[in-house]
PDB file of C-alpha atoms in Angstrom:
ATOM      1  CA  UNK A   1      -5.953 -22.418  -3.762  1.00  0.00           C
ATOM      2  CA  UNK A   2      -5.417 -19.054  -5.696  1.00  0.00           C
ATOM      3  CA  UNK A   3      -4.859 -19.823  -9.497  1.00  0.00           C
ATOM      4  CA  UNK A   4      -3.430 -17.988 -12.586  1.00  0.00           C
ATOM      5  CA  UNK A   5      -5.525 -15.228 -13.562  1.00  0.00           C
ATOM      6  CA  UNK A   6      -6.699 -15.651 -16.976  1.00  0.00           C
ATOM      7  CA  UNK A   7      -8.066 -11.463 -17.049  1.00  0.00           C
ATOM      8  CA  UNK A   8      -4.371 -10.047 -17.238  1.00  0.00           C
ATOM      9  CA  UNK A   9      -1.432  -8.994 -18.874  1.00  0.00           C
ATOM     10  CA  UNK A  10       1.809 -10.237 -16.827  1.00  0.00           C
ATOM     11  CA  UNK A  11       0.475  -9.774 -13.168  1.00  0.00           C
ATOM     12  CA  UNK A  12      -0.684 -13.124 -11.818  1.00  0.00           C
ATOM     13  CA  UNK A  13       0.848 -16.092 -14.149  1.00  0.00           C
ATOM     14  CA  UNK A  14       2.790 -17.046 -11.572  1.00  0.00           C
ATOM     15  CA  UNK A  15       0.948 -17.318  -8.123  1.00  0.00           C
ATOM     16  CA  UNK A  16       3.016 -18.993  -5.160  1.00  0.00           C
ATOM     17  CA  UNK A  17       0.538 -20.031  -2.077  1.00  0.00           C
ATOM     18  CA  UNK A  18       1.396 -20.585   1.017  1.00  0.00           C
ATOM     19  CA  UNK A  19      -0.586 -21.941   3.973  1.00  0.00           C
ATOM     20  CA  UNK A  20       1.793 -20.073   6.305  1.00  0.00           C
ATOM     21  CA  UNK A  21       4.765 -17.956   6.163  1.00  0.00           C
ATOM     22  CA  UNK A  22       6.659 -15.335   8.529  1.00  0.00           C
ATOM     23  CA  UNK A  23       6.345 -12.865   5.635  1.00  0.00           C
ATOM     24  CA  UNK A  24       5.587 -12.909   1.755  1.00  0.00           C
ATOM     25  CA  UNK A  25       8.054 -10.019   1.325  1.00  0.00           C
ATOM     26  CA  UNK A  26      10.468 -11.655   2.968  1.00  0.00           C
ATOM     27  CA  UNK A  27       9.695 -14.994   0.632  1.00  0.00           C
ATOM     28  CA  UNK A  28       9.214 -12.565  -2.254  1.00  0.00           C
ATOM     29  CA  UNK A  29      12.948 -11.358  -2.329  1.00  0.00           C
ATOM     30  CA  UNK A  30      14.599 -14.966  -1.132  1.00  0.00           C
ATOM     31  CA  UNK A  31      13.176 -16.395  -4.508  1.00  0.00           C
ATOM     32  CA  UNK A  32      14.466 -13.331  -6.789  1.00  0.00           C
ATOM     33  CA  UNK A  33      18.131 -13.871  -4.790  1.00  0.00           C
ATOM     34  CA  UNK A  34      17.086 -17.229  -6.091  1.00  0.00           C
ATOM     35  CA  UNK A  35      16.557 -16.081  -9.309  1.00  0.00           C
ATOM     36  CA  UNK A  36      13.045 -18.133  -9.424  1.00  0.00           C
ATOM     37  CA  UNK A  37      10.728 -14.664  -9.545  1.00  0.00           C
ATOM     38  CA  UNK A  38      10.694 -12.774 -12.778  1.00  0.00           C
ATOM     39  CA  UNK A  39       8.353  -9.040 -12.852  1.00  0.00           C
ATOM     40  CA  UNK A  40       4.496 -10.387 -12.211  1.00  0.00           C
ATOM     41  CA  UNK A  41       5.492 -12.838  -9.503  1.00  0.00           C
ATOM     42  CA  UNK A  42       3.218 -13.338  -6.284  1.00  0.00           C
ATOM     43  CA  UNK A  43       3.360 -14.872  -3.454  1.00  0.00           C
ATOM     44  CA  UNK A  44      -0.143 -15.083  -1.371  1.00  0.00           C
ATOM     45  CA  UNK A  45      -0.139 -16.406   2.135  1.00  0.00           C
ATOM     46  CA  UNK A  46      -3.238 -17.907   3.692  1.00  0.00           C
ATOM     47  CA  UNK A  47      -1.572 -16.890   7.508  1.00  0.00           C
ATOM     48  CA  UNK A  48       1.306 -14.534   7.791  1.00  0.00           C
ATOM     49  CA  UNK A  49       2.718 -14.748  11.190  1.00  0.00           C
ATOM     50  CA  UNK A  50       5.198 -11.726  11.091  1.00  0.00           C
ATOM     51  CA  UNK A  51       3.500  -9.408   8.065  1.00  0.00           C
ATOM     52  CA  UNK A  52       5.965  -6.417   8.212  1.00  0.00           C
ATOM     53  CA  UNK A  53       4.139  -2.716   7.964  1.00  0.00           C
ATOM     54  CA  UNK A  54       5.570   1.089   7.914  1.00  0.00           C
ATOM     55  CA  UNK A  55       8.118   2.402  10.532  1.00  0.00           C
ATOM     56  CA  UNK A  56       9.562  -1.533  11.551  1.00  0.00           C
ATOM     57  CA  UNK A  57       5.254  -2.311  12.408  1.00  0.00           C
ATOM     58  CA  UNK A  58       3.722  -5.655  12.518  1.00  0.00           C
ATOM     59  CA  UNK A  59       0.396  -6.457  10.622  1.00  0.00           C
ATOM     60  CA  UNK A  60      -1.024  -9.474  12.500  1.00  0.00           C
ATOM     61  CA  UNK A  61      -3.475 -11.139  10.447  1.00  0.00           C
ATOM     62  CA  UNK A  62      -5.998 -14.116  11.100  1.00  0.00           C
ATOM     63  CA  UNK A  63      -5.373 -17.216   9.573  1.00  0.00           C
ATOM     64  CA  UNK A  64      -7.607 -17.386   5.944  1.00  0.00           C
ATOM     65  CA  UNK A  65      -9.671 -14.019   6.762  1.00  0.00           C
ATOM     66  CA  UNK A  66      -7.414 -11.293   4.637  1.00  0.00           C
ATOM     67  CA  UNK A  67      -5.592 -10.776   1.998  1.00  0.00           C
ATOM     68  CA  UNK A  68      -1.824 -10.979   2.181  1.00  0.00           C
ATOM     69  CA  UNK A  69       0.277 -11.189  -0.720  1.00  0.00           C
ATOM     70  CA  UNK A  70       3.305  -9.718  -2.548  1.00  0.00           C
ATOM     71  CA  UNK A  71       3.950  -9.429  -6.097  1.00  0.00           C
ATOM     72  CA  UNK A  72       7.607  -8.422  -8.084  1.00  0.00           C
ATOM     73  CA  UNK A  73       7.617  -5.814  -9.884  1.00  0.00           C
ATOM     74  CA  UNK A  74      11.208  -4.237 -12.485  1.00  0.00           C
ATOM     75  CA  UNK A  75       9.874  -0.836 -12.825  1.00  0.00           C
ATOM     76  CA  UNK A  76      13.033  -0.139 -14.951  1.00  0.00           C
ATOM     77  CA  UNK A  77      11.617   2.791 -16.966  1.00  0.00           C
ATOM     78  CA  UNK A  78      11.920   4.615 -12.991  1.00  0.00           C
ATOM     79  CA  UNK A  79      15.046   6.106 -11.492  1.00  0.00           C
ATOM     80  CA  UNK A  80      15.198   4.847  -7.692  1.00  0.00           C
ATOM     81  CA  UNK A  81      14.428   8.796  -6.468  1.00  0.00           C
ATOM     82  CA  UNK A  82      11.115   8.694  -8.375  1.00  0.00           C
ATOM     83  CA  UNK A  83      10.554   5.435  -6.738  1.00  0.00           C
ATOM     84  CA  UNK A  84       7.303   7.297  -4.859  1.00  0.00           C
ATOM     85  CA  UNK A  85       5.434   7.475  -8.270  1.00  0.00           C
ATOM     86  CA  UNK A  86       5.003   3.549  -7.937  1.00  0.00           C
ATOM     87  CA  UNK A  87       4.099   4.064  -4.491  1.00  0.00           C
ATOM     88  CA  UNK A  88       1.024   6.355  -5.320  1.00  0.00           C
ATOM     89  CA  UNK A  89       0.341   3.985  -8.428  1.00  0.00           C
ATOM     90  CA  UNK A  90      -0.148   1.125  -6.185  1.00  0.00           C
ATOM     91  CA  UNK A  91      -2.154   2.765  -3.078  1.00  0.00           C
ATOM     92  CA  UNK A  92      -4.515   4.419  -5.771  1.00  0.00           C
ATOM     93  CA  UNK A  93      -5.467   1.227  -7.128  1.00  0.00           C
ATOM     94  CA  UNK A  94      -6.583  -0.498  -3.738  1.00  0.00           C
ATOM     95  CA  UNK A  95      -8.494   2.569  -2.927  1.00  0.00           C
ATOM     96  CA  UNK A  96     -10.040   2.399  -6.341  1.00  0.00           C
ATOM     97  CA  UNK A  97     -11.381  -1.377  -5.802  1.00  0.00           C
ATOM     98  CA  UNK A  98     -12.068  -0.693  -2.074  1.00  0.00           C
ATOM     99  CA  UNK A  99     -14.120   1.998  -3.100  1.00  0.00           C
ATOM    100  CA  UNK A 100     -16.780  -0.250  -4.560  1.00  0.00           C
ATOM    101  CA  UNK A 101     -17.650  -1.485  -1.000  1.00  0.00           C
ATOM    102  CA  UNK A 102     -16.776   1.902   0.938  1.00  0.00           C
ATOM    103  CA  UNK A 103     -17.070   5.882  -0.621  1.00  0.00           C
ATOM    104  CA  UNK A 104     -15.428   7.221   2.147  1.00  0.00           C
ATOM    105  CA  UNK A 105     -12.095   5.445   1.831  1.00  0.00           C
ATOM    106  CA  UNK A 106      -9.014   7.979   1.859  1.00  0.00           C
ATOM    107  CA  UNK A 107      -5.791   7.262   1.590  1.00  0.00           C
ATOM    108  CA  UNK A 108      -3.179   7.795   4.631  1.00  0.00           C
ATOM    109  CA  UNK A 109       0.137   8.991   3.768  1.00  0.00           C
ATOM    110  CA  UNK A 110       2.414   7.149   2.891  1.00  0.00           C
ATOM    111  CA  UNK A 111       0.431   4.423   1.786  1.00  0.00           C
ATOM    112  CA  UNK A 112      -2.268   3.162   4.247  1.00  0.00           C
ATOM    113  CA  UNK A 113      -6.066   2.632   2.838  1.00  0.00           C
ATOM    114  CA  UNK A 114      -7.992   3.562   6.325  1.00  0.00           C
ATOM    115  CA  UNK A 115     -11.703   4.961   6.368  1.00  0.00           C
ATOM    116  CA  UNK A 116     -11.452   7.760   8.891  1.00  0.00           C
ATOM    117  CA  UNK A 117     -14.728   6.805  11.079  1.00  0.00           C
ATOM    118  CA  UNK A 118     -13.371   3.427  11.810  1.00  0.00           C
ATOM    119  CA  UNK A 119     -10.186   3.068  11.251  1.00  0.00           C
ATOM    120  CA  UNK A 120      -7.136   1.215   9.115  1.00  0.00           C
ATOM    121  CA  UNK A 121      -8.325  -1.027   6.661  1.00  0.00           C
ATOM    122  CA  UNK A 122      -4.945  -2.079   4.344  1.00  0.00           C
ATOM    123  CA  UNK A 123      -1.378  -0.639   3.421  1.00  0.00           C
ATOM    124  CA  UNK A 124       1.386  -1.172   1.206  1.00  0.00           C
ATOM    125  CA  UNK A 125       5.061  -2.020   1.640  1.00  0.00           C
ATOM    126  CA  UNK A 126       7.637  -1.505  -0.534  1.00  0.00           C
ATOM    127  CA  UNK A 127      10.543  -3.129  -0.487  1.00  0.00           C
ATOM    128  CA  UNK A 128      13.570  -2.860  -3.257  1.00  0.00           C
ATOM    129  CA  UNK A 129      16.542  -5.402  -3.561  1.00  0.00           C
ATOM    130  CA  UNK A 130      19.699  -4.401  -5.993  1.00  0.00           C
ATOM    131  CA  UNK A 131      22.254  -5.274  -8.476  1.00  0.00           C
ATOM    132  CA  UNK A 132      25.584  -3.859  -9.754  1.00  0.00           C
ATOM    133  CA  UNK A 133      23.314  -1.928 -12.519  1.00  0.00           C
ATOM    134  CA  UNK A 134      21.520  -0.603  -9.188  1.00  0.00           C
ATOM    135  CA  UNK A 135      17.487  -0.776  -8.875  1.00  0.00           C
ATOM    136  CA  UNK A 136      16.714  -4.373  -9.702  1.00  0.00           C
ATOM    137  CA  UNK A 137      13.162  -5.608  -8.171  1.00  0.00           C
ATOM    138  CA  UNK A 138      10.322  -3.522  -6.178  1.00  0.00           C
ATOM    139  CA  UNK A 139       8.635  -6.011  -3.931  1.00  0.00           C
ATOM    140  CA  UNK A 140       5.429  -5.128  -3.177  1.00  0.00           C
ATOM    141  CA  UNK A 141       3.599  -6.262   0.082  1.00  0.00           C
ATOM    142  CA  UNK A 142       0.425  -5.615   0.288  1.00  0.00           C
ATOM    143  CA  UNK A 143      -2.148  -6.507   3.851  1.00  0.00           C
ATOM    144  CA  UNK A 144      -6.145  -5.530   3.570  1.00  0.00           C
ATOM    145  CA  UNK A 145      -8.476  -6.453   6.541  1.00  0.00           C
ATOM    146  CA  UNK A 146     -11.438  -8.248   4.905  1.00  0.00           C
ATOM    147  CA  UNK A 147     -13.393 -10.876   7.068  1.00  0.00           C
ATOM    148  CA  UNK A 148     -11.284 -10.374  10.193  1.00  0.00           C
ATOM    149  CA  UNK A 149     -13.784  -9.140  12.852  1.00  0.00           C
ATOM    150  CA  UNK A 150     -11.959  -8.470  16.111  1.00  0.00           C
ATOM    151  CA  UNK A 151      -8.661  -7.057  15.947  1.00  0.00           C
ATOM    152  CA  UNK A 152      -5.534  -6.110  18.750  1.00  0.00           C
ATOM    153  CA  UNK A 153      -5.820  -2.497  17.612  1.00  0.00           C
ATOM    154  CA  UNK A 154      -8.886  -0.225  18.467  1.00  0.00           C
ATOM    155  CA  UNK A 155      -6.874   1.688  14.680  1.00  0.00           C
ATOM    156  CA  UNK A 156      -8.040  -1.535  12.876  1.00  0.00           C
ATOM    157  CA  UNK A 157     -10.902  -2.577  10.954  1.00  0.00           C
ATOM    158  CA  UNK A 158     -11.788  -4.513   8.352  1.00  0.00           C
ATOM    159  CA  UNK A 159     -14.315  -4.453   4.741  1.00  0.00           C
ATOM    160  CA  UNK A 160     -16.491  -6.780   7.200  1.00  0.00           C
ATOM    161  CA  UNK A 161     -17.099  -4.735   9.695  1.00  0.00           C
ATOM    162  CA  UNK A 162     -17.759  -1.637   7.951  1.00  0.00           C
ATOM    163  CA  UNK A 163     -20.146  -3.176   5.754  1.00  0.00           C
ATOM    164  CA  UNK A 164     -21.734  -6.314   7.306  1.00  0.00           C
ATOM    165  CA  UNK A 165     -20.861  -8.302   4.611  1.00  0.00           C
ATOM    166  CA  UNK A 166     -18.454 -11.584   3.988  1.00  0.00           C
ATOM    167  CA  UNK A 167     -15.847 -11.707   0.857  1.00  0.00           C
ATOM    168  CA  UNK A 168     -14.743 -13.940  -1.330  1.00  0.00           C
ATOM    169  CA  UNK A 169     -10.928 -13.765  -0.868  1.00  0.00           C
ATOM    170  CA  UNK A 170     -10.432 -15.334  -3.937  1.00  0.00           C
ATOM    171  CA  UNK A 171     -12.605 -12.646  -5.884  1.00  0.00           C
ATOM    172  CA  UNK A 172     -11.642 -10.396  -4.527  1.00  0.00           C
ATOM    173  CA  UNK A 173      -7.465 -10.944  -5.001  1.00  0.00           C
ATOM    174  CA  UNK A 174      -8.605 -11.305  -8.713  1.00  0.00           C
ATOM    175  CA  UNK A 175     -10.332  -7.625  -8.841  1.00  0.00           C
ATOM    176  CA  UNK A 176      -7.395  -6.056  -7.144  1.00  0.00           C
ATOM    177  CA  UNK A 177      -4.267  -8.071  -9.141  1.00  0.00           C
ATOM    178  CA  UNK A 178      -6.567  -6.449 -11.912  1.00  0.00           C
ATOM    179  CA  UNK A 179      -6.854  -3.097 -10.880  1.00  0.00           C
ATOM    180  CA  UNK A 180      -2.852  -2.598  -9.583  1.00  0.00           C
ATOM    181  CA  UNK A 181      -2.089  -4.140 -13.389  1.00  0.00           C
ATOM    182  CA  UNK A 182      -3.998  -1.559 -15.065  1.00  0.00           C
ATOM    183  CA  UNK A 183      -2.792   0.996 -12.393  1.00  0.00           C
ATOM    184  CA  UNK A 184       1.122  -0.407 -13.213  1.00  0.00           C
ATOM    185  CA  UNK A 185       0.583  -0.058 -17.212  1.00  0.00           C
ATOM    186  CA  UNK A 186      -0.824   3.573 -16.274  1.00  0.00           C
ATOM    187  CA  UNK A 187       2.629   4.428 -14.211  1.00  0.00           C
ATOM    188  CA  UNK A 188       4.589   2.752 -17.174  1.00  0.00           C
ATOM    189  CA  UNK A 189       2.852   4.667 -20.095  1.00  0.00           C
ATOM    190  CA  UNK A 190       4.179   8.044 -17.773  1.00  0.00           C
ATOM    191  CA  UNK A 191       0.806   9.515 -17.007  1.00  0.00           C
ATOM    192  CA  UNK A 192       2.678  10.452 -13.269  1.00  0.00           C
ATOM    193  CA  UNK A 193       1.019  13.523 -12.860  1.00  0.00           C
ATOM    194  CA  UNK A 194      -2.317  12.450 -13.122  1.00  0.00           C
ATOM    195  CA  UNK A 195      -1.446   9.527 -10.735  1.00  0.00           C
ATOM    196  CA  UNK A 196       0.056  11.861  -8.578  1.00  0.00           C
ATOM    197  CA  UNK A 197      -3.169  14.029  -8.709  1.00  0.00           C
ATOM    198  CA  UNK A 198      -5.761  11.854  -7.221  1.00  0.00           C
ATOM    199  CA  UNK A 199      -3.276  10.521  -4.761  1.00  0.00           C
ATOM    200  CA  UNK A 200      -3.786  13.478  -3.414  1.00  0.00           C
ATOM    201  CA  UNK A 201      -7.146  14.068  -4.118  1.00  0.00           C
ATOM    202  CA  UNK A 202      -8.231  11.450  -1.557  1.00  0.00           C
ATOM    203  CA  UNK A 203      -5.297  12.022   0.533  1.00  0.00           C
ATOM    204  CA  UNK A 204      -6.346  11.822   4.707  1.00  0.00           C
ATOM    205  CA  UNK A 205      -6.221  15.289   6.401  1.00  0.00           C
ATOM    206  CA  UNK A 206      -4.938  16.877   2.958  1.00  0.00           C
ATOM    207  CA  UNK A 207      -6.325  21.173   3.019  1.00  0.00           C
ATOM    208  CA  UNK A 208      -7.328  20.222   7.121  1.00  0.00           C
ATOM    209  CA  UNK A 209      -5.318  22.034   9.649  1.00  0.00           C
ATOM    210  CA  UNK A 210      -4.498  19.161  11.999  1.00  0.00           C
ATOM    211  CA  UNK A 211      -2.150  18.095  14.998  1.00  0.00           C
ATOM    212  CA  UNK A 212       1.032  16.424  14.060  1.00  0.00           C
ATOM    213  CA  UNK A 213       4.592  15.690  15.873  1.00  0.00           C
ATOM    214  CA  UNK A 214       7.515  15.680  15.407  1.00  0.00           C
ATOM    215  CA  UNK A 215      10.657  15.113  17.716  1.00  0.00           C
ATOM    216  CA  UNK A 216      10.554  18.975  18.887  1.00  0.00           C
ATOM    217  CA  UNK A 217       6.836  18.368  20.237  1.00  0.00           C
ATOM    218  CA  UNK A 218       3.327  19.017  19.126  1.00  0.00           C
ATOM    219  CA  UNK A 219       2.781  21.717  16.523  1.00  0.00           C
ATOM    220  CA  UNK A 220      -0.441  22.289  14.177  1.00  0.00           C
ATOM    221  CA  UNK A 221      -0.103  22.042  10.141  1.00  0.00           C
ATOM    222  CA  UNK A 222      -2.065  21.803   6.848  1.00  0.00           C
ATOM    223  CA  UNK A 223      -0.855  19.267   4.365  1.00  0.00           C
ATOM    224  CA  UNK A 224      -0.204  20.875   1.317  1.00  0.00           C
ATOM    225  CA  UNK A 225       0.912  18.083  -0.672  1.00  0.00           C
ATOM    226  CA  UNK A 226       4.214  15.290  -1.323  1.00  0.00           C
ATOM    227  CA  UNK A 227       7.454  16.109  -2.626  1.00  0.00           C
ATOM    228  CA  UNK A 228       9.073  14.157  -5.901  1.00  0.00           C
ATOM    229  CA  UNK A 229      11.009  11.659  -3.187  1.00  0.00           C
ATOM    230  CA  UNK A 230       7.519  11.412  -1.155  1.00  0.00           C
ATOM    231  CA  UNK A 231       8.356  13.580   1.668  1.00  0.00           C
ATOM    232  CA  UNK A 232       4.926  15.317   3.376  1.00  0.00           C
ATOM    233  CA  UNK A 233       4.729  18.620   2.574  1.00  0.00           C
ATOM    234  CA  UNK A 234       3.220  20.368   5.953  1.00  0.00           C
ATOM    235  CA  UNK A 235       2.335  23.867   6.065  1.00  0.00           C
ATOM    236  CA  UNK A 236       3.117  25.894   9.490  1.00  0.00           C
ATOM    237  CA  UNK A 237       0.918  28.601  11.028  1.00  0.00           C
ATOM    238  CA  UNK A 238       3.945  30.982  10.778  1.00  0.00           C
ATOM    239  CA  UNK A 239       2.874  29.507   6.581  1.00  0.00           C
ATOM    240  CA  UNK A 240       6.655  27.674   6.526  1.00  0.00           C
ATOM    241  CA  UNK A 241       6.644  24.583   4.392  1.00  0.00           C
ATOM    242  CA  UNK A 242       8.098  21.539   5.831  1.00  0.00           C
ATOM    243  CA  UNK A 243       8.900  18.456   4.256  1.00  0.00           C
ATOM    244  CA  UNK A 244       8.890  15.333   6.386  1.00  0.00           C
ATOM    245  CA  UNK A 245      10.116  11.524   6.107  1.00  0.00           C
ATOM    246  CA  UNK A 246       8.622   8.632   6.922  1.00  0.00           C
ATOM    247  CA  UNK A 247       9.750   8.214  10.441  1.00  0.00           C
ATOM    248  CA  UNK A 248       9.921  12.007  11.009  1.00  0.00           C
ATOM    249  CA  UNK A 249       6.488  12.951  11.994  1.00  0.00           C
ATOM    250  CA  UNK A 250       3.115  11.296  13.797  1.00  0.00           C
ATOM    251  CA  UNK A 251      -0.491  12.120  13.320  1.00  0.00           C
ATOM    252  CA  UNK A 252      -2.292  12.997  16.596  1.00  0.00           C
ATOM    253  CA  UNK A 253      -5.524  13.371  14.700  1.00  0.00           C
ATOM    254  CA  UNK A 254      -5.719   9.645  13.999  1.00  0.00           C
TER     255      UNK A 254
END
């Protein structure tokens, strides 16, 4: 059983586990329409049987081996187009904790935590529910591959694998609701460029010329960076900037 964490501020004095659920996202924003999660809310589920990921993905999950949760956040002090800012806040805490156990850890636009030699470790995603006033709740899901040893995808891997080593779930959920509180607090005290800075420090493939594509075909770019709204910024060998949403362009490198 996952208990209240005595170590913070507002994250983690109200944990919600589940032995199973479809999805703690989808549980997250069910209990704010219920108006029964307040900003600090999670929800941790021991097996999540349809964990949602990026571009309409699954992230299947063995029962009491990972770490699946959600938590509510009211970033209020945000307008919805920085919304990315919270985004980079929350994928550069995970990489900070994971990066206790593995130094090469990069981060994989938009917000996957994969170690290039073996593969995707964790990821983020965010989803936002509304009132009249507009922005209302960022629902945070977050999936990280830590005792799981044999995985569906040859792109998957897991902190036991890479290391040889078995976690401590519940340890471990305690160092990370710690880290993605402090990394929250940073976001709300508006230190966004610095945030912004090493998310793109350890950003996969950033400076690399690599092989992307898109729906015209196969074309070679550099990143270059992320715009405000968290668009990739891709440099062309004709030296063209293009910006690119989620669904609008694929790694071939990875």
């Amino acid at each position: 059983m996952y208990k209240i964490l005595a170590n913070t501020i507002f994250l983690g004095k109200d944990v919600h586990f589940l032995p199973e659920c479809h999805s703690t996202n989808d549980k997250a924003i069910q209990m704010i329409k219920e108006k029964v999660a307040h900003e600090g809310t999670i929800i941790i589920c021991e097996h999540q049987t349809r964990g949602k990921g990026q571009r309409g993905n699954k992230w299947l999950s063995e029962k009491g081996l990972n770490l699946t949760f959600s938590l509510v956040l009211k970033p209020s002090f945000m307008d919805l187009s920085e919304q990315f800012y919270l985004n980079m806040a929350i994928s550069n805490s995970i990489r900070k904790l994971l990066q206790e156990y593995i130094t090469s850890i990069k981060v994989k636009w938009p917000n996957d935590l994969i170690v290039p030699e073996y593969g995707k470790i964790g990821g983020v995603l965010i989803e936002n529910t509304f009132s009249g006033d507009g922005w209302e709740f960022a629902v945070v899901g977050i999936g990280i591959n830590i005792n799981q040893q044999s995985f569906e995808s040859t792109k998957a891997t897991s902190l036991a694998n890479i290391t040889g080593n078995q976690f401590d779930l519940k340890e471990l959920f305690r160092l990370l609701i710690t880290q993605i509180e402090q990394g929250y607090l940073h976001l709300k005290r508006g230190n966004w460029a610095e945030i912004k800075n090493e998310y793109l420090y350890h950003l996969y493939l950033k400076g690399e010329w690599s092989n992307f594509k898109d729906d015209r075909g196969e074309f070679k770019g550099l990143i270059s960076g992320v715009s405000k709204e968290g668009k990739l910024e891709v440099e062309l060998e004709s030296g063209d900037i293009e910006l690119f949403g989620l669904k609008e362009i694929v790694f071939l490198n990875y």
